[in-house]
């Protein structure tokens, strides 16, 4: 079958695009959504059922559709959740809201485009003579589309070292994907847990451990030993920032921002002022300056920009103050086992010293892998046929300012877009809901605008 639009993916980006297509396309249009994730639209982040796992963006900014800004808050209110626009809802509630929003749109029968959900993995893509892009599916089928939107996310990052030195009998003590929460039930209350990585995932897993009765030590190892900071209970007003007035180098930008920070009572007002102009600021930087940011400034950006709910931060900070959670700054060098315990050897940051942590459990919380081509067989095939090109810094694939894929040798007039993490090279901040929902709406508007006018 030939579809007007094919959406490839099954995470939040895919559901945002699909909802906008349903709202904007005419009844004559046909849409296929291709993905093999049974939790369509919820992804890893919003599938968790643990109430402690909270959004790190206030509910008032989490509506799925940007033209309905109060939608999520109203959904919460209708289900008896006593939350205001400035509160931080649970991720599980947000996953249910996303599911309900799609279901409500699909229940509309009159005037709605046809939407086929195809539970399969797209394995390959070729150009067809009929001006379409055709996809080979893992179930043996083939479909083609006049327009394609790639909504492929990223997976959990791999362990930074090979665990081959750990006996097979103890491999189960290494948790490579912490979002499979069944591992929590096997941790004894007094076990020592070593968590690799110190970002938002680490905080989620620390609080999950406590909720499951764990009372032992938690050792956190990351390259710099930094942890996310908290949102203010009463957020300060954002500081207006003129992008054009800032230098075009990372060192110059940092110098200017430090000067601005002296004029405000709370550094959060500066960071919140940067939020709406981050993409414009990123696009002014050369690839050399972007690479410099990724090498030197990214960890500090993350802890200040991607903050946690105030009460979540207080709970975590109390564990740090008590010494239950301890931080180590260094580079993991080796994994082994000795006397019934794992042995994690690491080089202490800024020194040649090698130290060890001997935990009962090792949990990989190094976050999500950076968006790229190597993690996806489909994207590797598309690059082989020169239908896509890698971003030079490994931040997904090359797209233009309208999120349309820049293809080295594609000859078909079929249009190819990308939404979400794959477009980080162009937009940088494009993995959070407030950014993706705007991008999804803009992409669908571009698709609709090019459709031929209906015949009189």
Coordinates of C-alpha atoms in Angstrom, one line a residue:
X1 CA 0.0 0.0 0.0
X2 CA 1.1 3.5 -0.7
X3 CA 0.6 6.0 2.2
X4 CA 0.5 9.7 2.1
X5 CA 2.7 9.8 5.3
X6 CA 4.7 7.1 7.0
X7 CA 5.8 7.7 10.6
X8 CA 8.7 5.5 11.6
X9 CA 9.1 5.1 15.4
X10 CA 7.0 4.3 18.5
X11 CA 8.2 6.8 21.1
X12 CA 7.0 10.2 22.1
X13 CA 8.1 12.0 18.9
X14 CA 6.1 9.5 16.9
X15 CA 2.9 10.0 18.9
X16 CA 3.3 13.8 18.7
X17 CA 3.6 13.7 14.9
X18 CA 0.7 11.2 14.7
X19 CA -1.6 13.4 16.8
X20 CA -0.8 16.5 14.7
X21 CA -1.4 14.5 11.5
X22 CA -4.8 13.3 12.7
X23 CA -5.8 16.9 13.5
X24 CA -4.5 18.5 10.3
X25 CA -4.8 16.0 7.4
X26 CA -8.1 15.5 5.5
X27 CA -10.2 12.4 5.6
X28 CA -8.8 11.3 2.2
X29 CA -5.3 10.9 3.6
X30 CA -3.7 7.6 4.6
X31 CA -1.1 7.4 7.4
X32 CA 1.0 4.4 8.6
X33 CA 2.8 4.4 11.9
X34 CA 5.5 1.7 12.0
X35 CA 7.1 0.6 15.2
X36 CA 7.6 -2.6 17.3
X37 CA 7.4 -1.1 20.8
X38 CA 4.2 -2.5 22.5
X39 CA 4.1 0.6 24.7
X40 CA 3.6 2.9 21.8
X41 CA 4.1 6.6 22.6
X42 CA 5.2 6.1 26.1
X43 CA 8.8 5.1 25.5
X44 CA 11.2 4.4 28.4
X45 CA 10.7 7.7 30.2
X46 CA 6.9 7.5 30.5
X47 CA 6.4 3.8 31.0
X48 CA 7.7 3.6 34.5
X49 CA 4.9 2.9 37.1
X50 CA 6.9 4.1 40.1
X51 CA 5.2 7.2 41.5
X52 CA 8.6 8.7 42.6
X53 CA 9.7 9.1 39.0
X54 CA 8.7 12.6 38.3
X55 CA 8.7 14.9 35.3
X56 CA 11.4 17.5 35.4
X57 CA 9.3 20.1 33.6
X58 CA 6.2 21.7 35.3
X59 CA 2.8 20.3 34.2
X60 CA 1.8 23.6 32.6
X61 CA 4.4 23.2 29.9
X62 CA 3.8 19.5 29.1
X63 CA 0.7 19.6 26.9
X64 CA 1.2 17.3 24.0
X65 CA -0.3 19.8 21.5
X66 CA 1.2 23.4 21.7
X67 CA -2.1 25.0 20.6
X68 CA -3.8 23.4 23.7
X69 CA -1.4 24.6 26.5
X70 CA -3.7 23.7 29.4
X71 CA -4.5 20.2 28.1
X72 CA -2.3 18.2 30.5
X73 CA -3.3 20.2 33.5
X74 CA -7.0 19.7 32.7
X75 CA -6.4 16.0 32.2
X76 CA -4.8 15.8 35.7
X77 CA -7.7 17.8 37.2
X78 CA -10.3 15.5 35.6
X79 CA -8.6 12.5 37.2
X80 CA -8.5 14.0 40.7
X81 CA -4.8 14.8 40.7
X82 CA -4.3 17.8 42.9
X83 CA -1.6 19.5 40.9
X84 CA -1.3 23.0 39.6
X85 CA 0.5 24.2 36.4
X86 CA 3.7 24.8 38.3
X87 CA 3.8 21.3 39.9
X88 CA 5.7 18.3 38.7
X89 CA 3.5 15.3 37.7
X90 CA 4.6 11.7 37.7
X91 CA 6.0 10.2 34.5
X92 CA 3.5 7.4 34.7
X93 CA 0.6 9.9 34.7
X94 CA 2.1 11.6 31.7
X95 CA 2.4 8.4 29.8
X96 CA -1.3 7.7 30.4
X97 CA -2.1 11.3 29.3
X98 CA -0.2 10.8 26.0
X99 CA -2.1 7.5 25.5
X100 CA -5.4 9.0 26.2
X101 CA -4.8 12.0 23.9
X102 CA -4.1 9.7 21.0
X103 CA -7.1 7.5 21.8
X104 CA -9.4 10.5 21.9
X105 CA -8.3 11.7 18.5
X106 CA -8.6 8.2 17.0
X107 CA -12.2 7.9 18.4
X108 CA -13.2 10.7 16.1
X109 CA -14.6 9.0 13.0
X110 CA -16.0 11.7 10.7
X111 CA -13.5 13.7 8.7
X112 CA -10.4 11.9 10.2
X113 CA -7.6 10.6 8.1
X114 CA -7.0 6.8 8.0
X115 CA -4.3 5.7 10.4
X116 CA -2.8 2.2 10.3
X117 CA -0.6 1.1 13.2
X118 CA 1.9 -1.5 12.0
X119 CA 3.6 -3.5 14.7
X120 CA 6.9 -4.3 13.0
X121 CA 10.4 -3.0 12.7
X122 CA 11.4 -1.1 9.6
X123 CA 14.5 -2.9 8.4
X124 CA 15.4 -1.1 5.1
X125 CA 14.4 1.7 2.8
X126 CA 14.7 2.3 -0.9
X127 CA 13.5 4.8 -3.5
X128 CA 10.7 3.7 -5.8
X129 CA 9.9 4.7 -9.3
X130 CA 6.5 5.9 -8.2
X131 CA 8.0 8.8 -6.3
X132 CA 7.9 7.2 -2.9
X133 CA 10.2 5.8 -0.3
X134 CA 9.5 2.1 0.4
X135 CA 10.3 0.3 3.6
X136 CA 11.0 -3.4 4.1
X137 CA 9.4 -4.5 7.4
X138 CA 10.6 -7.2 9.8
X139 CA 7.4 -9.1 9.3
X140 CA 8.1 -9.5 5.6
X141 CA 5.7 -6.8 4.4
X142 CA 6.6 -3.7 2.3
X143 CA 5.0 -0.3 2.4
X144 CA 5.7 3.0 0.6
X145 CA 5.1 6.6 1.4
X146 CA 5.0 9.9 -0.4
X147 CA 6.3 11.6 2.8
X148 CA 8.2 10.0 5.7
X149 CA 8.9 11.2 9.2
X150 CA 11.7 9.5 11.1
X151 CA 11.0 9.5 14.8
X152 CA 13.6 7.1 16.0
X153 CA 14.9 7.8 19.5
X154 CA 17.9 6.4 21.3
X155 CA 18.6 3.5 23.5
X156 CA 20.3 3.0 26.9
X157 CA 24.0 3.7 26.6
X158 CA 26.3 0.7 26.9
X159 CA 28.6 0.0 29.8
X160 CA 31.8 2.0 29.4
X161 CA 33.9 -1.1 29.8
X162 CA 33.6 -4.7 28.8
X163 CA 32.3 -6.9 31.7
X164 CA 34.2 -10.0 30.4
X165 CA 36.3 -10.1 33.5
X166 CA 33.3 -10.8 35.7
X167 CA 32.4 -14.5 36.1
X168 CA 29.2 -15.6 34.5
X169 CA 27.8 -16.5 37.9
X170 CA 27.9 -12.8 38.9
X171 CA 26.9 -11.1 35.7
X172 CA 23.3 -10.9 37.0
X173 CA 24.7 -8.4 39.5
X174 CA 25.4 -5.9 36.7
X175 CA 22.3 -4.1 35.7
X176 CA 22.8 -2.8 32.1
X177 CA 19.3 -1.4 31.7
X178 CA 18.0 0.1 35.0
X179 CA 14.5 0.8 33.6
X180 CA 13.8 -2.9 33.8
X181 CA 12.8 -2.4 37.4
X182 CA 12.6 -6.1 38.3
X183 CA 16.2 -6.0 39.4
X184 CA 15.2 -3.9 42.4
X185 CA 13.4 -6.8 44.0
X186 CA 16.7 -8.8 44.1
X187 CA 18.7 -6.2 46.0
X188 CA 19.0 -6.9 49.8
X189 CA 18.4 -4.0 52.1
X190 CA 22.0 -3.8 53.2
X191 CA 23.7 -4.4 49.8
X192 CA 26.2 -1.8 48.5
X193 CA 25.2 -0.5 45.1
X194 CA 27.5 1.3 42.7
X195 CA 25.8 3.5 40.1
X196 CA 27.7 4.5 37.0
X197 CA 26.6 8.0 35.9
X198 CA 25.3 10.9 38.0
X199 CA 22.5 12.4 35.9
X200 CA 18.7 12.3 36.2
X201 CA 18.6 8.5 35.7
X202 CA 20.8 8.1 38.7
X203 CA 18.5 10.1 41.0
X204 CA 15.5 8.1 39.7
X205 CA 17.2 4.8 40.6
X206 CA 18.4 6.0 44.0
X207 CA 14.9 6.9 45.0
X208 CA 13.5 3.7 43.5
X209 CA 16.0 1.7 45.7
X210 CA 14.8 3.6 48.8
X211 CA 11.2 2.9 47.9
X212 CA 12.0 -0.8 47.7
X213 CA 13.5 -0.9 51.2
X214 CA 17.2 -0.6 50.4
X215 CA 19.1 1.0 53.2
X216 CA 22.7 0.3 52.2
X217 CA 25.4 2.5 50.8
X218 CA 25.1 3.9 47.3
X219 CA 28.4 4.8 45.5
X220 CA 28.0 7.0 42.5
X221 CA 30.8 7.1 39.9
X222 CA 30.9 9.6 37.1
X223 CA 33.6 11.4 35.2
X224 CA 33.1 14.7 37.1
X225 CA 31.1 13.7 40.1
X226 CA 28.4 16.3 39.3
X227 CA 24.7 15.8 40.0
X228 CA 21.6 17.6 38.7
X229 CA 20.4 20.6 40.7
X230 CA 16.8 21.4 41.8
X231 CA 14.1 23.7 40.5
X232 CA 13.2 26.6 42.8
X233 CA 9.9 26.2 44.7
X234 CA 9.0 29.7 43.5
X235 CA 10.7 30.1 40.1
X236 CA 12.2 33.5 39.5
X237 CA 11.3 35.4 36.4
X238 CA 13.4 34.4 33.4
X239 CA 16.1 37.0 32.4
X240 CA 15.6 38.2 28.8
X241 CA 18.6 37.3 26.7
X242 CA 19.5 38.7 23.3
X243 CA 21.2 36.0 21.3
X244 CA 22.7 38.4 18.8
X245 CA 24.4 40.3 21.6
X246 CA 26.4 37.3 22.7
X247 CA 29.8 36.3 21.3
X248 CA 30.1 33.4 18.8
X249 CA 32.5 31.4 20.9
X250 CA 31.9 29.2 23.9
X251 CA 34.5 30.9 26.0
X252 CA 33.0 34.3 25.1
X253 CA 29.4 33.1 25.8
X254 CA 30.5 31.7 29.2
X255 CA 32.2 35.0 30.1
X256 CA 29.0 37.0 29.2
X257 CA 26.7 34.6 31.1
X258 CA 28.8 34.9 34.2
X259 CA 28.5 38.6 34.1
X260 CA 24.8 38.4 33.6
X261 CA 24.5 36.0 36.6
X262 CA 25.9 38.8 38.9
X263 CA 22.8 40.9 38.2
X264 CA 20.2 38.3 39.4
X265 CA 19.4 36.8 42.8
X266 CA 18.9 33.3 41.5
X267 CA 21.0 31.7 38.7
X268 CA 17.9 29.8 37.6
X269 CA 16.5 33.0 36.1
X270 CA 19.5 33.1 33.7
X271 CA 19.1 29.5 32.7
X272 CA 15.4 29.9 32.2
X273 CA 16.1 32.9 30.1
X274 CA 18.3 30.8 27.9
X275 CA 15.7 28.1 27.4
X276 CA 13.6 29.8 24.6
X277 CA 16.8 31.0 22.7
X278 CA 19.0 27.9 23.1
X279 CA 18.3 26.6 19.6
X280 CA 19.1 30.0 18.0
X281 CA 22.3 30.2 20.1
X282 CA 23.4 26.7 19.0
X283 CA 22.8 27.5 15.4
X284 CA 25.1 30.5 15.6
X285 CA 28.0 28.4 16.7
X286 CA 30.5 26.9 14.2
X287 CA 31.1 23.1 14.4
X288 CA 34.4 23.8 16.1
X289 CA 32.7 25.7 18.8
X290 CA 29.9 23.1 19.2
X291 CA 32.6 20.4 19.6
X292 CA 34.3 22.6 22.2
X293 CA 30.9 22.9 24.1
X294 CA 30.5 19.1 24.0
X295 CA 34.0 18.5 25.3
X296 CA 34.2 21.0 28.1
X297 CA 30.8 22.6 29.0
X298 CA 28.2 19.9 28.5
X299 CA 28.2 18.4 32.1
X300 CA 27.8 21.8 33.7
X301 CA 25.1 22.7 31.2
X302 CA 23.2 19.5 32.0
X303 CA 23.1 19.9 35.8
X304 CA 21.9 23.5 35.6
X305 CA 19.6 23.2 32.6
X306 CA 17.9 19.8 33.3
X307 CA 16.9 20.2 36.9
X308 CA 14.7 18.0 39.2
X309 CA 11.5 18.8 41.1
X310 CA 12.2 20.6 44.4
X311 CA 10.9 17.9 46.7
X312 CA 12.8 15.2 44.7
X313 CA 16.0 17.2 45.0
X314 CA 15.4 17.6 48.8
X315 CA 14.9 13.9 49.2
X316 CA 18.1 13.1 47.3
X317 CA 20.1 15.8 48.9
X318 CA 19.3 14.5 52.3
X319 CA 20.7 11.1 51.4
X320 CA 23.9 12.8 50.2
X321 CA 24.2 14.8 53.4
X322 CA 23.7 11.7 55.5
X323 CA 26.5 9.9 53.6
X324 CA 24.2 7.2 52.2
X325 CA 25.0 8.4 48.7
X326 CA 28.6 9.2 48.0
X327 CA 30.1 10.6 44.8
X328 CA 33.4 9.6 43.1
X329 CA 34.8 11.5 40.2
X330 CA 36.8 9.3 37.8
X331 CA 36.9 7.1 34.7
X332 CA 35.9 3.5 35.0
X333 CA 38.9 1.3 33.9
X334 CA 37.9 -2.3 34.7
X335 CA 35.2 -4.6 36.0
X336 CA 36.0 -7.8 37.8
X337 CA 35.0 -9.8 40.9
X338 CA 36.6 -11.0 44.0
X339 CA 35.4 -12.7 47.2
X340 CA 31.8 -12.6 46.1
X341 CA 31.7 -8.9 45.2
X342 CA 32.1 -6.9 42.0
X343 CA 35.3 -4.8 41.7
X344 CA 35.1 -1.6 39.8
X345 CA 38.5 -0.1 39.1
X346 CA 38.6 3.6 38.2
X347 CA 41.1 6.3 37.6
X348 CA 40.5 9.2 40.0
X349 CA 39.8 12.4 38.0
X350 CA 42.8 14.7 37.4
X351 CA 45.3 12.1 38.9
X352 CA 47.0 8.9 37.8
X353 CA 45.7 7.1 41.0
X354 CA 43.6 4.0 40.5
X355 CA 40.9 3.4 43.1
X356 CA 38.3 0.6 43.6
X357 CA 34.7 0.3 44.6
X358 CA 33.6 -3.1 45.7
X359 CA 29.8 -3.2 45.5
X360 CA 27.2 -6.0 45.5
X361 CA 25.5 -4.5 42.5
X362 CA 26.6 -2.3 39.6
X363 CA 23.9 -0.2 37.8
X364 CA 24.5 1.4 34.5
X365 CA 22.9 4.9 34.7
X366 CA 25.2 6.6 32.1
X367 CA 22.0 7.8 30.4
X368 CA 20.8 7.5 26.8
X369 CA 23.3 7.1 24.1
X370 CA 23.9 10.1 21.9
X371 CA 21.5 10.0 18.9
X372 CA 23.3 8.6 15.8
X373 CA 23.2 6.1 13.0
X374 CA 25.2 3.3 14.5
X375 CA 22.4 2.1 16.9
X376 CA 19.8 1.6 14.1
X377 CA 20.0 -1.0 11.3
X378 CA 17.5 1.0 9.4
X379 CA 19.5 4.2 9.6
X380 CA 22.7 2.3 8.6
X381 CA 20.9 1.0 5.5
X382 CA 19.6 4.4 4.6
X383 CA 23.1 5.9 4.9
X384 CA 24.5 3.1 2.7
X385 CA 22.0 4.2 0.0
X386 CA 22.9 7.8 0.7
X387 CA 19.3 8.7 1.7
X388 CA 20.6 10.3 4.9
X389 CA 24.0 11.7 6.2
X390 CA 25.4 11.7 9.7
X391 CA 25.8 14.9 11.6
X392 CA 29.5 15.7 11.7
X393 CA 29.5 15.7 15.6
X394 CA 27.5 12.5 15.9
X395 CA 24.3 14.3 16.9
X396 CA 21.9 12.3 14.8
X397 CA 21.5 13.0 11.1
X398 CA 21.7 16.2 9.0
X399 CA 18.5 18.1 8.6
X400 CA 17.8 21.7 7.6
X401 CA 16.1 24.4 9.7
X402 CA 12.6 22.9 8.7
X403 CA 13.6 19.5 10.0
X404 CA 13.8 18.1 6.4
X405 CA 16.5 15.5 5.9
X406 CA 19.5 16.6 3.9
X407 CA 20.2 13.7 1.6
X408 CA 23.5 13.4 -0.4
X409 CA 22.0 11.6 -3.4
X410 CA 18.3 11.2 -3.0
X411 CA 16.5 11.7 -6.3
X412 CA 12.9 10.8 -5.4
X413 CA 10.5 13.8 -4.9
X414 CA 9.2 12.0 -1.8
X415 CA 9.8 14.2 1.3
X416 CA 11.8 12.9 4.3
X417 CA 11.7 14.6 7.7
X418 CA 13.1 13.8 11.1
X419 CA 11.7 14.7 14.5
X420 CA 13.3 14.5 18.0
X421 CA 16.7 13.3 19.1
X422 CA 17.9 12.6 15.5
X423 CA 17.9 16.3 14.8
X424 CA 20.1 17.4 17.7
X425 CA 22.9 18.5 15.4
X426 CA 20.6 21.2 14.0
X427 CA 18.7 22.1 17.1
X428 CA 20.6 20.8 20.1
X429 CA 17.8 21.1 22.7
X430 CA 15.3 18.8 21.0
X431 CA 14.7 15.9 23.4
X432 CA 12.3 17.4 25.9
X433 CA 8.5 17.6 25.3
X434 CA 8.2 21.4 25.1
X435 CA 10.7 21.4 22.1
X436 CA 9.5 18.2 20.4
X437 CA 5.8 19.2 20.4
X438 CA 6.6 22.4 18.6
X439 CA 8.8 20.7 16.1
X440 CA 6.2 18.0 15.4
X441 CA 3.5 20.6 14.8
X442 CA 5.8 22.5 12.4
X443 CA 6.7 19.4 10.4
X444 CA 3.1 18.4 10.0
X445 CA 2.2 21.9 8.9
X446 CA 4.9 21.7 6.2
X447 CA 3.6 18.4 5.1
X448 CA 0.0 19.7 4.8
X449 CA 1.1 22.9 3.1
X450 CA 2.6 20.9 0.2
X451 CA -0.4 18.7 -0.4
X452 CA -2.3 19.3 -3.6
X453 CA -5.4 21.3 -3.3
X454 CA -8.6 19.3 -3.4
X455 CA -10.4 19.2 -6.8
X456 CA -13.4 21.5 -7.1

